[in-house]
mmCIF file of C-alpha atoms and ligand atoms in Angstrom:
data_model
loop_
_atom_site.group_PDB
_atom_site.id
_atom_site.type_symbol
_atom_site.label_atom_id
_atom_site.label_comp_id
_atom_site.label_asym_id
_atom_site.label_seq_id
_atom_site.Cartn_x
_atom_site.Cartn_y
_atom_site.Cartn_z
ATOM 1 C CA UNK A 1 -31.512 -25.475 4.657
ATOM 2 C CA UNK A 2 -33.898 -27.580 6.334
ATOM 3 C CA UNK A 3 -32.997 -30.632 7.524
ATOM 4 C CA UNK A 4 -34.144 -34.296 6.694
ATOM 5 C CA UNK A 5 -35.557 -36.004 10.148
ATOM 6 C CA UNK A 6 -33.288 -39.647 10.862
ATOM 7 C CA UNK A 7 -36.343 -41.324 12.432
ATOM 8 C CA UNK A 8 -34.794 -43.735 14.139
ATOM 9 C CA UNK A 9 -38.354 -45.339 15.446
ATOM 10 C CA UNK A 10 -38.908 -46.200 11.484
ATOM 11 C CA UNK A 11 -35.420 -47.637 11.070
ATOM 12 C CA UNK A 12 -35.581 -49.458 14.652
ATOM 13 C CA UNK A 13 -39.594 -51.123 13.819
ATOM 14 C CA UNK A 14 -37.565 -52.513 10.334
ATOM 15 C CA UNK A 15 -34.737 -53.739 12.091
ATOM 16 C CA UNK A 16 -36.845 -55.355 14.724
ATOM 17 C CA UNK A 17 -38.729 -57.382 11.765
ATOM 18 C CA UNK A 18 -35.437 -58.561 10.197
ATOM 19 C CA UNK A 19 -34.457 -59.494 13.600
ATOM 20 C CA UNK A 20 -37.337 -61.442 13.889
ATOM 21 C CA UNK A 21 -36.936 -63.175 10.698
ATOM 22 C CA UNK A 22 -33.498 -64.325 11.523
ATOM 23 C CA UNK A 23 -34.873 -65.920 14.903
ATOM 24 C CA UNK A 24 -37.765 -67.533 12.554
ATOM 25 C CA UNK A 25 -35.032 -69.409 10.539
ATOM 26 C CA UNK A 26 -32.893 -70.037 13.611
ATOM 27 C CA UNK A 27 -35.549 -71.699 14.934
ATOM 28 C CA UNK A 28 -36.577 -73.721 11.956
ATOM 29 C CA UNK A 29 -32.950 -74.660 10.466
ATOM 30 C CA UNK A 30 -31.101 -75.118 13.845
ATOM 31 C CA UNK A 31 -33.893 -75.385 17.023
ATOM 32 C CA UNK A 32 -32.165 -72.429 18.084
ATOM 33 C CA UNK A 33 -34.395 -69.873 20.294
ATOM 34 C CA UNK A 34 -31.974 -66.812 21.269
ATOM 35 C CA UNK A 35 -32.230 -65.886 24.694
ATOM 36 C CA UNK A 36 -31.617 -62.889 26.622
ATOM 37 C CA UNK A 37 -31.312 -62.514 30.354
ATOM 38 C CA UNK A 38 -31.352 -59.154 31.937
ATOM 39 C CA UNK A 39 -30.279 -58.269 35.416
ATOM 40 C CA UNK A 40 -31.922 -55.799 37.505
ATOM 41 C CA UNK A 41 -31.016 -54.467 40.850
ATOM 42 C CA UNK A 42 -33.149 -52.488 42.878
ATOM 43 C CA UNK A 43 -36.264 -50.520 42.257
ATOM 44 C CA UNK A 44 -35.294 -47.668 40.189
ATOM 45 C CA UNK A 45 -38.126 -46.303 38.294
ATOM 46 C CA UNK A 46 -36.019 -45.143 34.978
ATOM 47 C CA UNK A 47 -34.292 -48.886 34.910
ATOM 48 C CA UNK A 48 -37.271 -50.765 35.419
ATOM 49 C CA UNK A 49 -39.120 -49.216 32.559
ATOM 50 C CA UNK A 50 -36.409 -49.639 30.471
ATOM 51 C CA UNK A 51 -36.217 -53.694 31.666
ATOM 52 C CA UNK A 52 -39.820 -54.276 31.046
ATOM 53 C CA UNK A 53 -39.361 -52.733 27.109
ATOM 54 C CA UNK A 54 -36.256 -54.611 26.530
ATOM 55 C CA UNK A 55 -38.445 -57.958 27.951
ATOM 56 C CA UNK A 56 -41.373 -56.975 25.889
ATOM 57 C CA UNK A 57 -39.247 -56.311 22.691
ATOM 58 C CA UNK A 58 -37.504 -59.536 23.075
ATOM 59 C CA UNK A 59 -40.378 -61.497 23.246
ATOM 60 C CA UNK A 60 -42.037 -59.981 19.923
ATOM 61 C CA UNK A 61 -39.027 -60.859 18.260
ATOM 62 C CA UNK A 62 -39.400 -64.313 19.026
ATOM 63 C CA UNK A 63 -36.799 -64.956 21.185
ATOM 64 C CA UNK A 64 -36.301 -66.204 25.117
ATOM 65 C CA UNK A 65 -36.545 -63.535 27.846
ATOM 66 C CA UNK A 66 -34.805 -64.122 31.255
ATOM 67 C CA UNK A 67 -35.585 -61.465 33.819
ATOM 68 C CA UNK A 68 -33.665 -61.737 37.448
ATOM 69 C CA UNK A 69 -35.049 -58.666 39.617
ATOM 70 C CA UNK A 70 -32.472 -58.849 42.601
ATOM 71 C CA UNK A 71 -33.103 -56.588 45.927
ATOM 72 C CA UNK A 72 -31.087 -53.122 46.332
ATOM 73 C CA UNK A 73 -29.400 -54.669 49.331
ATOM 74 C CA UNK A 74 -27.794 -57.458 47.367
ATOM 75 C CA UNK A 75 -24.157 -58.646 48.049
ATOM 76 C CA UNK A 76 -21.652 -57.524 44.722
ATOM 77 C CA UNK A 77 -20.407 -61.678 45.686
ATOM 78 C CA UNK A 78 -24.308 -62.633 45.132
ATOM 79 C CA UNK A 79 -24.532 -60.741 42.166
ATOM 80 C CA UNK A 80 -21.511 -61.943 40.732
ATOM 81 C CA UNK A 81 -22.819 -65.553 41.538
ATOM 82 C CA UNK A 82 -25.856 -64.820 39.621
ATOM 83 C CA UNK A 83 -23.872 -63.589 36.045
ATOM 84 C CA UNK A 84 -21.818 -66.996 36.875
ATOM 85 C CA UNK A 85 -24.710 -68.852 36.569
ATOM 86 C CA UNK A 86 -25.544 -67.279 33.864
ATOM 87 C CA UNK A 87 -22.412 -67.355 32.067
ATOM 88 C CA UNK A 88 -22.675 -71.445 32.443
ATOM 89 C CA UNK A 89 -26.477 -71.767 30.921
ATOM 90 C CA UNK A 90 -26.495 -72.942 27.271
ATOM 91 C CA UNK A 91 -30.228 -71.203 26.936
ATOM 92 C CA UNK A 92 -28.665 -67.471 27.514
ATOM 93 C CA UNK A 93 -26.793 -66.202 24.594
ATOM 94 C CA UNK A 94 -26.863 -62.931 25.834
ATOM 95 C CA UNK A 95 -26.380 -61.292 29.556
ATOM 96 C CA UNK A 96 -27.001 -57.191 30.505
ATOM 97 C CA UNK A 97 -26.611 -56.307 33.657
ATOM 98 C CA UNK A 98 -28.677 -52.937 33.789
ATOM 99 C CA UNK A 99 -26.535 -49.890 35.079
ATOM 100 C CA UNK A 100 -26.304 -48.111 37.018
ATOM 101 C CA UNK A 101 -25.605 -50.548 39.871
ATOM 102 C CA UNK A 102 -26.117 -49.425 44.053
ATOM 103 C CA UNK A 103 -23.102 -47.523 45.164
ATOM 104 C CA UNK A 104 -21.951 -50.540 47.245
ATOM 105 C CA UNK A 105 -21.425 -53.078 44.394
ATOM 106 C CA UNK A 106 -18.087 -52.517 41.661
ATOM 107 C CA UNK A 107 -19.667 -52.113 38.531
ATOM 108 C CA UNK A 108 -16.261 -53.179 36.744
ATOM 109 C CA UNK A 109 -16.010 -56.102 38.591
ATOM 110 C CA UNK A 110 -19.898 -57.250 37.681
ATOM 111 C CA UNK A 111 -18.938 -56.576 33.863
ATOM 112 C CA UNK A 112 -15.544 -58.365 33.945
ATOM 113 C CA UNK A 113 -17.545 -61.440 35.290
ATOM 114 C CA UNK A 114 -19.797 -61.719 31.937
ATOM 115 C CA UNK A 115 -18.574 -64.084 29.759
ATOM 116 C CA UNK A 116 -17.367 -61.683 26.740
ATOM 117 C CA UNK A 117 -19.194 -63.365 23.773
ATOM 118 C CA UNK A 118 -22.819 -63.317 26.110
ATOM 119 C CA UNK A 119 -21.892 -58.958 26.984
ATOM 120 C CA UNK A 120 -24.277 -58.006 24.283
ATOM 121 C CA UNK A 121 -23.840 -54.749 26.039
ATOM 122 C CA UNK A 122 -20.458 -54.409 24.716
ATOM 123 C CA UNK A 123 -18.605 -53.383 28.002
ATOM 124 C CA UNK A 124 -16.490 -55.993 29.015
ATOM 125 C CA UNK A 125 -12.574 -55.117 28.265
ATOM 126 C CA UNK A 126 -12.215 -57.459 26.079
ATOM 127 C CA UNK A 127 -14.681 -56.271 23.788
ATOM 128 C CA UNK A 128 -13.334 -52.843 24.192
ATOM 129 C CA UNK A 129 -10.365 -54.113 22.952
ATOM 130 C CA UNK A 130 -11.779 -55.996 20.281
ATOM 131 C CA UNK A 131 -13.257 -53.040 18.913
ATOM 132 C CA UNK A 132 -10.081 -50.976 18.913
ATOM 133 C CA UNK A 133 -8.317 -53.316 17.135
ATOM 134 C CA UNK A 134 -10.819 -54.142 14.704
ATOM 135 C CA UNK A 135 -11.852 -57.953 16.115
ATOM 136 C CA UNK A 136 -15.067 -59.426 16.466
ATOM 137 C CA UNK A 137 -16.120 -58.642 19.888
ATOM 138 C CA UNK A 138 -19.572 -57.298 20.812
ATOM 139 C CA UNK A 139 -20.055 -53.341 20.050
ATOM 140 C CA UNK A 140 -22.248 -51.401 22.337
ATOM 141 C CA UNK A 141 -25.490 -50.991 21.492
ATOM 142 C CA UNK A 142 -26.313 -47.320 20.931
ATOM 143 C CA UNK A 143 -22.855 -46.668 19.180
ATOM 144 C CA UNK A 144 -23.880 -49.254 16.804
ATOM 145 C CA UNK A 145 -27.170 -47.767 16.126
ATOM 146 C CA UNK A 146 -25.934 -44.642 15.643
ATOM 147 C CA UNK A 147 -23.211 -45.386 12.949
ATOM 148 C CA UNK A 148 -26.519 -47.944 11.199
ATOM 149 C CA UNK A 149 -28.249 -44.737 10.892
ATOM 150 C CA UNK A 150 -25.266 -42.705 9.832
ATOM 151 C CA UNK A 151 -24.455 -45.537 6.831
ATOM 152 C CA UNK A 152 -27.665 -45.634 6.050
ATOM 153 C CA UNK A 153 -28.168 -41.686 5.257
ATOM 154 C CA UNK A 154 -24.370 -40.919 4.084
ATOM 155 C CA UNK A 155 -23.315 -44.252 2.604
ATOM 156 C CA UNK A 156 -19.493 -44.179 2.791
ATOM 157 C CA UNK A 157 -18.041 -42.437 5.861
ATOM 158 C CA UNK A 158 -14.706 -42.231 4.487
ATOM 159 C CA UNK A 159 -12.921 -39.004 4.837
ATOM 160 C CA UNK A 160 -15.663 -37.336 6.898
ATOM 161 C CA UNK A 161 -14.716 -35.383 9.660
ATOM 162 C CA UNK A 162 -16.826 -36.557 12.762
ATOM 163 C CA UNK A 163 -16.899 -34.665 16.097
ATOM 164 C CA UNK A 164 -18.140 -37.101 18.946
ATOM 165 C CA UNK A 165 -18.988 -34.932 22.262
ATOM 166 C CA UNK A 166 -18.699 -37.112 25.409
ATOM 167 C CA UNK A 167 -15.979 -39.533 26.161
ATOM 168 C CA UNK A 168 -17.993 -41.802 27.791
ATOM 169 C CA UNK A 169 -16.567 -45.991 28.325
ATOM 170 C CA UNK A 170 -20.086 -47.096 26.871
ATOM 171 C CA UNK A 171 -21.192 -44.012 24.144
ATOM 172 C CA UNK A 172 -18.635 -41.547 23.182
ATOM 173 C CA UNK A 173 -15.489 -43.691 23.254
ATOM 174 C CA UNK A 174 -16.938 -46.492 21.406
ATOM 175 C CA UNK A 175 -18.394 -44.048 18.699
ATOM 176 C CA UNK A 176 -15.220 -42.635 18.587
ATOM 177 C CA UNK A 177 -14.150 -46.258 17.631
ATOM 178 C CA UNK A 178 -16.817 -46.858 14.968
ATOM 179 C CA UNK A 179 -15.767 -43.533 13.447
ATOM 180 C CA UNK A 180 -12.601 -44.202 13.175
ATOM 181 C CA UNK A 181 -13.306 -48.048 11.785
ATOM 182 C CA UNK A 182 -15.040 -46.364 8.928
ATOM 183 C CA UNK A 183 -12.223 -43.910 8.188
ATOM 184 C CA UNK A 184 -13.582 -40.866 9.368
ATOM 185 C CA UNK A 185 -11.255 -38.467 10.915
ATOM 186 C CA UNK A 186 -12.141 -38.061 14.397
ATOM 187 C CA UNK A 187 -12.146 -35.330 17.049
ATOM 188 C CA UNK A 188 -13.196 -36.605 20.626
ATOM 189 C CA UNK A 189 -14.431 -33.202 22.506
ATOM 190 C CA UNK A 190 -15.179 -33.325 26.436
ATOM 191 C CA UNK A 191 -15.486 -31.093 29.438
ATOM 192 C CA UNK A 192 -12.271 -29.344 28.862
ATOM 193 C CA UNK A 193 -12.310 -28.819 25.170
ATOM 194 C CA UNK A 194 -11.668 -25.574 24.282
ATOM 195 C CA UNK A 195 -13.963 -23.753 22.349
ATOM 196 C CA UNK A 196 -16.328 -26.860 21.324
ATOM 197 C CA UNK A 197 -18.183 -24.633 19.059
ATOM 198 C CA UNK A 198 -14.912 -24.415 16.383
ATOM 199 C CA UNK A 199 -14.934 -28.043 16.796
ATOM 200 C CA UNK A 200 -18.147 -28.552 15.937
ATOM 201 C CA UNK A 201 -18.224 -26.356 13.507
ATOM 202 C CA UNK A 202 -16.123 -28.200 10.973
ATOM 203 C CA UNK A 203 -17.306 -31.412 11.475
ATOM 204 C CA UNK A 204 -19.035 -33.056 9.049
ATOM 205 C CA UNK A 205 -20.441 -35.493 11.284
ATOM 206 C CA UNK A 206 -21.848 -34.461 15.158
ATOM 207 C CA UNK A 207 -22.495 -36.907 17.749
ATOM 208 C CA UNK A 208 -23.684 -35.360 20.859
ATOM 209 C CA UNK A 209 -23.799 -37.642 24.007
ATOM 210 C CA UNK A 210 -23.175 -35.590 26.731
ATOM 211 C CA UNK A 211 -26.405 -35.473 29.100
ATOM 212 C CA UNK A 212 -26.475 -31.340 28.973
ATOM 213 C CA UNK A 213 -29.889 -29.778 27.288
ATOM 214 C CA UNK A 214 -29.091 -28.320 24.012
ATOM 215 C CA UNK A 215 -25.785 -27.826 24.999
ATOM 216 C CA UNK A 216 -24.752 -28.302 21.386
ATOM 217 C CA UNK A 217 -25.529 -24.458 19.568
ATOM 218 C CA UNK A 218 -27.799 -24.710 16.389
ATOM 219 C CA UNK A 219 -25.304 -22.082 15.012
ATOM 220 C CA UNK A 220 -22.313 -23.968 15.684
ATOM 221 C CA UNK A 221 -23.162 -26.612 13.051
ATOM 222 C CA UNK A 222 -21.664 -26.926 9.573
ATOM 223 C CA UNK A 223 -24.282 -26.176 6.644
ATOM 224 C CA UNK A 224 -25.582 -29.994 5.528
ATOM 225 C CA UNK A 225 -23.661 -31.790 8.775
ATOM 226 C CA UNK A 226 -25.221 -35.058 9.929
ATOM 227 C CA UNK A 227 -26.914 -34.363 13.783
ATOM 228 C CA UNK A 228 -26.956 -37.409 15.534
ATOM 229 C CA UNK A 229 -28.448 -36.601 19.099
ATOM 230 C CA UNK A 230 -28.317 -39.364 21.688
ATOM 231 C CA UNK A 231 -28.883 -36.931 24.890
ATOM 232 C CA UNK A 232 -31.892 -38.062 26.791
ATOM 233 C CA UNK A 233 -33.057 -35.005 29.248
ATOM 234 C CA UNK A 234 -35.871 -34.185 31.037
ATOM 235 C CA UNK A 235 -36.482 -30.629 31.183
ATOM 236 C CA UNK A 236 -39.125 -28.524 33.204
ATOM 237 C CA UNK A 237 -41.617 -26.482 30.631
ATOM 238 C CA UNK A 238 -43.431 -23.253 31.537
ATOM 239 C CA UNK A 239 -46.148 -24.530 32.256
ATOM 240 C CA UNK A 240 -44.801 -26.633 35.259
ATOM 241 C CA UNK A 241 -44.743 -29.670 33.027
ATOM 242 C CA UNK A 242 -41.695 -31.963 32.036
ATOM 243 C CA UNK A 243 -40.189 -32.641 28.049
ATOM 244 C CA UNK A 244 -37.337 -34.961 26.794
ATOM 245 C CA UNK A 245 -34.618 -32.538 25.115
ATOM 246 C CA UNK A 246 -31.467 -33.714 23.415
ATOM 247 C CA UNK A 247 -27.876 -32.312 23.750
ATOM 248 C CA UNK A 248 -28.376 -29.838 20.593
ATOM 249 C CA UNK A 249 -30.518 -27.609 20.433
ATOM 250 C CA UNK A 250 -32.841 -29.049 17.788
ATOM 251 C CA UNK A 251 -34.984 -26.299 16.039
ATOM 252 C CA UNK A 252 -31.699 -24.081 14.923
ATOM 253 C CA UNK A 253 -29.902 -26.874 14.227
ATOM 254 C CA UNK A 254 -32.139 -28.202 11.704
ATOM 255 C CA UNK A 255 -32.038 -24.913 9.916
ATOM 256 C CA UNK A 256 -28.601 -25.625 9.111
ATOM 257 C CA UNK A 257 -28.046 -29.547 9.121
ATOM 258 C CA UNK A 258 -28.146 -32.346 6.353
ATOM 259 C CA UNK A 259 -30.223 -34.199 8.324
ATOM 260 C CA UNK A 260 -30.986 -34.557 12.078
ATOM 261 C CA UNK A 261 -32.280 -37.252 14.741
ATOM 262 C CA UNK A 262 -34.973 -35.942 16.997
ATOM 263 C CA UNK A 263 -35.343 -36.550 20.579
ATOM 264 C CA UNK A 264 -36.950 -38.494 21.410
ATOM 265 C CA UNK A 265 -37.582 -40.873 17.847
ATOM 266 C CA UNK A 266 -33.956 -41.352 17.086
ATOM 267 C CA UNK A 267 -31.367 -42.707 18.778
ATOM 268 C CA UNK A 268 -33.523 -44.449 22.051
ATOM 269 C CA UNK A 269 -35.600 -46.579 20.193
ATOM 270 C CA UNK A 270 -32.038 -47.847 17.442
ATOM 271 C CA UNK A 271 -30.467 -49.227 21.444
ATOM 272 C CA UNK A 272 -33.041 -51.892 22.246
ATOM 273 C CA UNK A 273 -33.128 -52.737 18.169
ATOM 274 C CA UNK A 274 -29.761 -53.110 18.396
ATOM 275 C CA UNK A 275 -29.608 -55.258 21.885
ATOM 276 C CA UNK A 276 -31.559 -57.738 19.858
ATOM 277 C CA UNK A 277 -29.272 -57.584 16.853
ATOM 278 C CA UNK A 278 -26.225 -58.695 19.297
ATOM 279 C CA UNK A 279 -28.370 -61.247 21.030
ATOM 280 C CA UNK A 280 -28.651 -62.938 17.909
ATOM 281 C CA UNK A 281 -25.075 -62.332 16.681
ATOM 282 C CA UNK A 282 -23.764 -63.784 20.167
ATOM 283 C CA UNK A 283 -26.194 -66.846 19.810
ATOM 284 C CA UNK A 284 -24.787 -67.397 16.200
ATOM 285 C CA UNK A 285 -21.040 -67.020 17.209
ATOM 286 C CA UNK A 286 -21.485 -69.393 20.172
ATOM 287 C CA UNK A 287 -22.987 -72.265 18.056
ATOM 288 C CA UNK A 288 -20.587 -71.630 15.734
ATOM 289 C CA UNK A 289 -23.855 -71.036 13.031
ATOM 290 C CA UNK A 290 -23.781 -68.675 10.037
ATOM 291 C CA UNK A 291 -25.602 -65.605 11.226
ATOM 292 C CA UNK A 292 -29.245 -65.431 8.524
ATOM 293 C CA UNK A 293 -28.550 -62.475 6.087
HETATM 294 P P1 NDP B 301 -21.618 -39.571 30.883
HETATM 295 O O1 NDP B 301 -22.121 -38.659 31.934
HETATM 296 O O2 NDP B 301 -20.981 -40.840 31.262
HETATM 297 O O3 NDP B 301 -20.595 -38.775 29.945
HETATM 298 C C1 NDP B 301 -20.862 -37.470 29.549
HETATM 299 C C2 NDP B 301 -19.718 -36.917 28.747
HETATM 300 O O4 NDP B 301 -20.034 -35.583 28.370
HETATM 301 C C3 NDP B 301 -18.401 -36.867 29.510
HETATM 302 O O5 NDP B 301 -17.360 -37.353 28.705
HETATM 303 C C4 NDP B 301 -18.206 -35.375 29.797
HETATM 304 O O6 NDP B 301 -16.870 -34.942 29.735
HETATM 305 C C5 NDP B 301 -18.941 -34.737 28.627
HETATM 306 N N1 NDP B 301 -19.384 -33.395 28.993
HETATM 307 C C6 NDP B 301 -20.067 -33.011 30.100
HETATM 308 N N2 NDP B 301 -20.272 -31.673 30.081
HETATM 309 C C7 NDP B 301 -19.713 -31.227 28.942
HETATM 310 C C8 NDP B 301 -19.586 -29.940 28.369
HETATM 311 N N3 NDP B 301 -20.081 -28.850 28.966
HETATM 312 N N4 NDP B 301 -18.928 -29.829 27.198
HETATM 313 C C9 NDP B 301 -18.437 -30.920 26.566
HETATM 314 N N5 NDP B 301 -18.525 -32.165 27.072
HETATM 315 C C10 NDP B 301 -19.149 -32.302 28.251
HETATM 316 O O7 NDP B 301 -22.881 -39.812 29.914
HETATM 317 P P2 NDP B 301 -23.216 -41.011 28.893
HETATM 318 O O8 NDP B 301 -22.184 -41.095 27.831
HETATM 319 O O9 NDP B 301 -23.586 -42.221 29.637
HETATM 320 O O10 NDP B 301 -24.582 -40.435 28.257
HETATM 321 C C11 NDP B 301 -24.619 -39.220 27.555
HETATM 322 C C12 NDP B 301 -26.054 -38.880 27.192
HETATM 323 O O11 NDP B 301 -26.582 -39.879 26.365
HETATM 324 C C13 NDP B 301 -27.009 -38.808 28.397
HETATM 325 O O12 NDP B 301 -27.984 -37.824 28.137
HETATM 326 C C14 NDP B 301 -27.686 -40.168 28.409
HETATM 327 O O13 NDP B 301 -28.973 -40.140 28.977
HETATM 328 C C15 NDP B 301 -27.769 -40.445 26.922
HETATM 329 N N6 NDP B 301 -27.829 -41.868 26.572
HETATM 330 C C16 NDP B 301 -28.784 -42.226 25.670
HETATM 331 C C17 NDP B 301 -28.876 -43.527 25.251
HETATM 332 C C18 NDP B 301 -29.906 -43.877 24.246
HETATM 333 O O14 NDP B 301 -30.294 -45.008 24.136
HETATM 334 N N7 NDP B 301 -30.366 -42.916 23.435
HETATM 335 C C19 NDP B 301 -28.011 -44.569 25.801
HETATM 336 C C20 NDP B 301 -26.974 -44.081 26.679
HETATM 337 C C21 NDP B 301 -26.910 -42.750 27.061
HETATM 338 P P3 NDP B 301 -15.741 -35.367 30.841
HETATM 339 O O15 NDP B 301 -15.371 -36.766 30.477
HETATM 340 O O16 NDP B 301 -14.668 -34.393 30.608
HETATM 341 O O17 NDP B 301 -16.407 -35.273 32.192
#
C-alpha cells in the first residue's frame, strides 16, 4: 500500500481564506477587527521566527496584530503585569504568550494570569478542564489541527482505535482529549510504555508527538492506519547539512499507511491556521456574536 499524503499546507492556505472571510463579515456586519497579541521574551532564534509568521499570518487574514518583545531579563511580576494589561484591552481577543519562557519566570503562573476566553493557546486550566468535560473552552491549537485533518480524511472517528505517543499538557494530552470526544478508543503511550510497537500496531489511528527522529517504526504500523506526525526535528545529513524529520519514520511507514502527514507540510503549517481560527472564535464568544459559518 502506498499511502495518500495529508498536506496539511493545502488544508492550512484553505482554512486561512475562510478565516479571512469570517473577519471580512465581522468587520462589515459588526465593526469587529479580531486582534491578536503575542508575547515574546527574549531573543531566541526558533521563537522569534515563529512570532514574526504568526504576525505576518494574522495580518493577511485581516485581523489586528499586537507584538510585545520583552527583554530576557524581565521580572515574572512585569510579565504578569503585561498579560494584565492585556487581559483588560477590549481590542485583544486573543493573548499567547510564546513558550518556552527564561528559567527564572513560572510558566504556570504566566498562563493562569490569561484571561481563559483570550488563551487562544488553549493552556490555561480552565480550558483544560473545559475540554475534558466537553465545555466550550479554547482547544490547543495543533491538537485541533490534527483531529481537522483526521475528520477531514476518515469522516467519523467513532470506534477507531487511536494511539497518541507523548503525554504532553499542550499536544498529547489534549489529543488524547479530542480522541476521546469523538469516540475513539484511546491508548496514551509515553516513555515507559512497554513495547510501543504492539501499541502501535493496532491502532487505527497514530499520533506521534514525541520530539525523537523516527522514533515511530514504519513496520510497526497497521496496514491503511492514519499517520499523523507532529514531531519537528532537526537532524544532521551526511553531507554535514541539517533536515526536519518527524517522529515516524516516514518512507516505511507510507508503505503501509492509509494516509500520512509529511514533515514538514502537515501538521506545522494546520497550528498557526488554527491560532487564527481561535482568535476569531474568542472574539465571537466575547461579543457575544454568532461566529460566520
Ligand atoms: P514534550 O517533550 O513536552 O513531550 C514529549 C513526550 O514524548 C513525553 O510525554 C514523553 O514521555 C514522550 N516520549 C519521549 N521519549 C519517548 C519514547 N522513547 N517513547 C515513547 N514516548 C516518549 O514534547 P511536546 O509534546 O511539546 O512536542 C512533541 C513534538 O512535537 C516535538 O518534536 C515538538 O517539536 C513537536 N511540536 C510540533 C508542533 C507543530 O506545530 N507541528 C507544535 C508543538 C510541538 P514522558 O512523559 O514519559 O517523558
Amino acid at each position: 500500500m502506498t499511502a495518500s499524503i495529508i498536506d496539511g499546507k493545502a488544508f492550512a492556505a484553505n482554512l486561512k481564506e475562510q478565516i479571512a472571510r469570517k473577519v471580512s463579515i465581522l468587520k462589515e456586519n459588526h465593526n469587529l477587527t479580531p486582534g491578536l497579541a503575542v508575547v515574546l521574551v527574549g531573543e531566541d532564534p526558533a521563537s522569534q521566527v515563529y512570532v514574526r509568521n504568526k504576525n505576518k499570518s494574522t495580518k493577511a487574514a485581516g485581523m489586528n496584530s499586537y507584538e510585545y518583545l520583552m527583554d530576557d531579563d524581565v521580572s515574572e511580576s512585569e510579565l504578569i503585569a503585561k498579560v494584565t494589561e492585556l487581559n483588560g484591552d477590549p481590542s485583544v481577543h486573543g493573548i499567547l504568550v510564546q513558550l518556552p519562557l527564561p528559567k527564572h519566570i513560572n510558566e504556570a503562573a504566566v498562563i493562569e494570569t490569561i484571561s481563559p476566553e483570550k488563551d487562544v493557546d488553549g493552556f490555561h486550566v480552565i480550558n483544560s478542564g473545559l475540554l475534558a468535560t466537553g465545555g466550550k473552552g479554547m482547544v490547543p491549537c495543533t491538537p485541533l489541527g490534527c483531529i481537522m485533518m483526521l475528520k477531514d480524511k476518515l469522516g467519523s472517528l467513532s470506534g477507531l482505535d487511536a494511539v497518541v505517543v507523548g503525554r504532553s499538557n499542550i499536544v498529547g494530552k489534549p489529543m488524547a482529549q479530542l480522541l476521546l470526544n469523538e469516540s475513539c478508543t484511546v491508548t496514551i503511550a509515553h516513555s515507559r510504555t512497554k513495547n510501543l510497537g504492539e501499541v502501535v500496531g493496532r491502532s487505527d489511528i497514530v499520533v506521534a508527538a514525541v520530539g525523537v527522529p523516527e522514533l515511530v517504526k514504519g513496520s510497526w504500523i497497521k496496514p491503511g492506519a492514519t499517520v499523523i506526525d507532529v514531531g519537528i526535528n532537526r537532524i544532521e545529513k551526511d553531507d554535514g547539512k541539517t533536515k526536519l524529520v518527524g517522529d515516524v519514520e516516514f518512507i516505511p511507514a507510507s508503505e503501509r499507511a492509509g494516509a500520512i502527514t509529511p514533515v514538514p507540510g502537515g501538521v506545522g503549517p494546520m497550528t498557526i491556521a488554527v491560532l487564527l481560527q481561535n482568535t476569531v472564535t474568542a472574539a465571537c464568544r466575547q461579543l457575544a456574536i454568532d461566529e460566520p459559518e
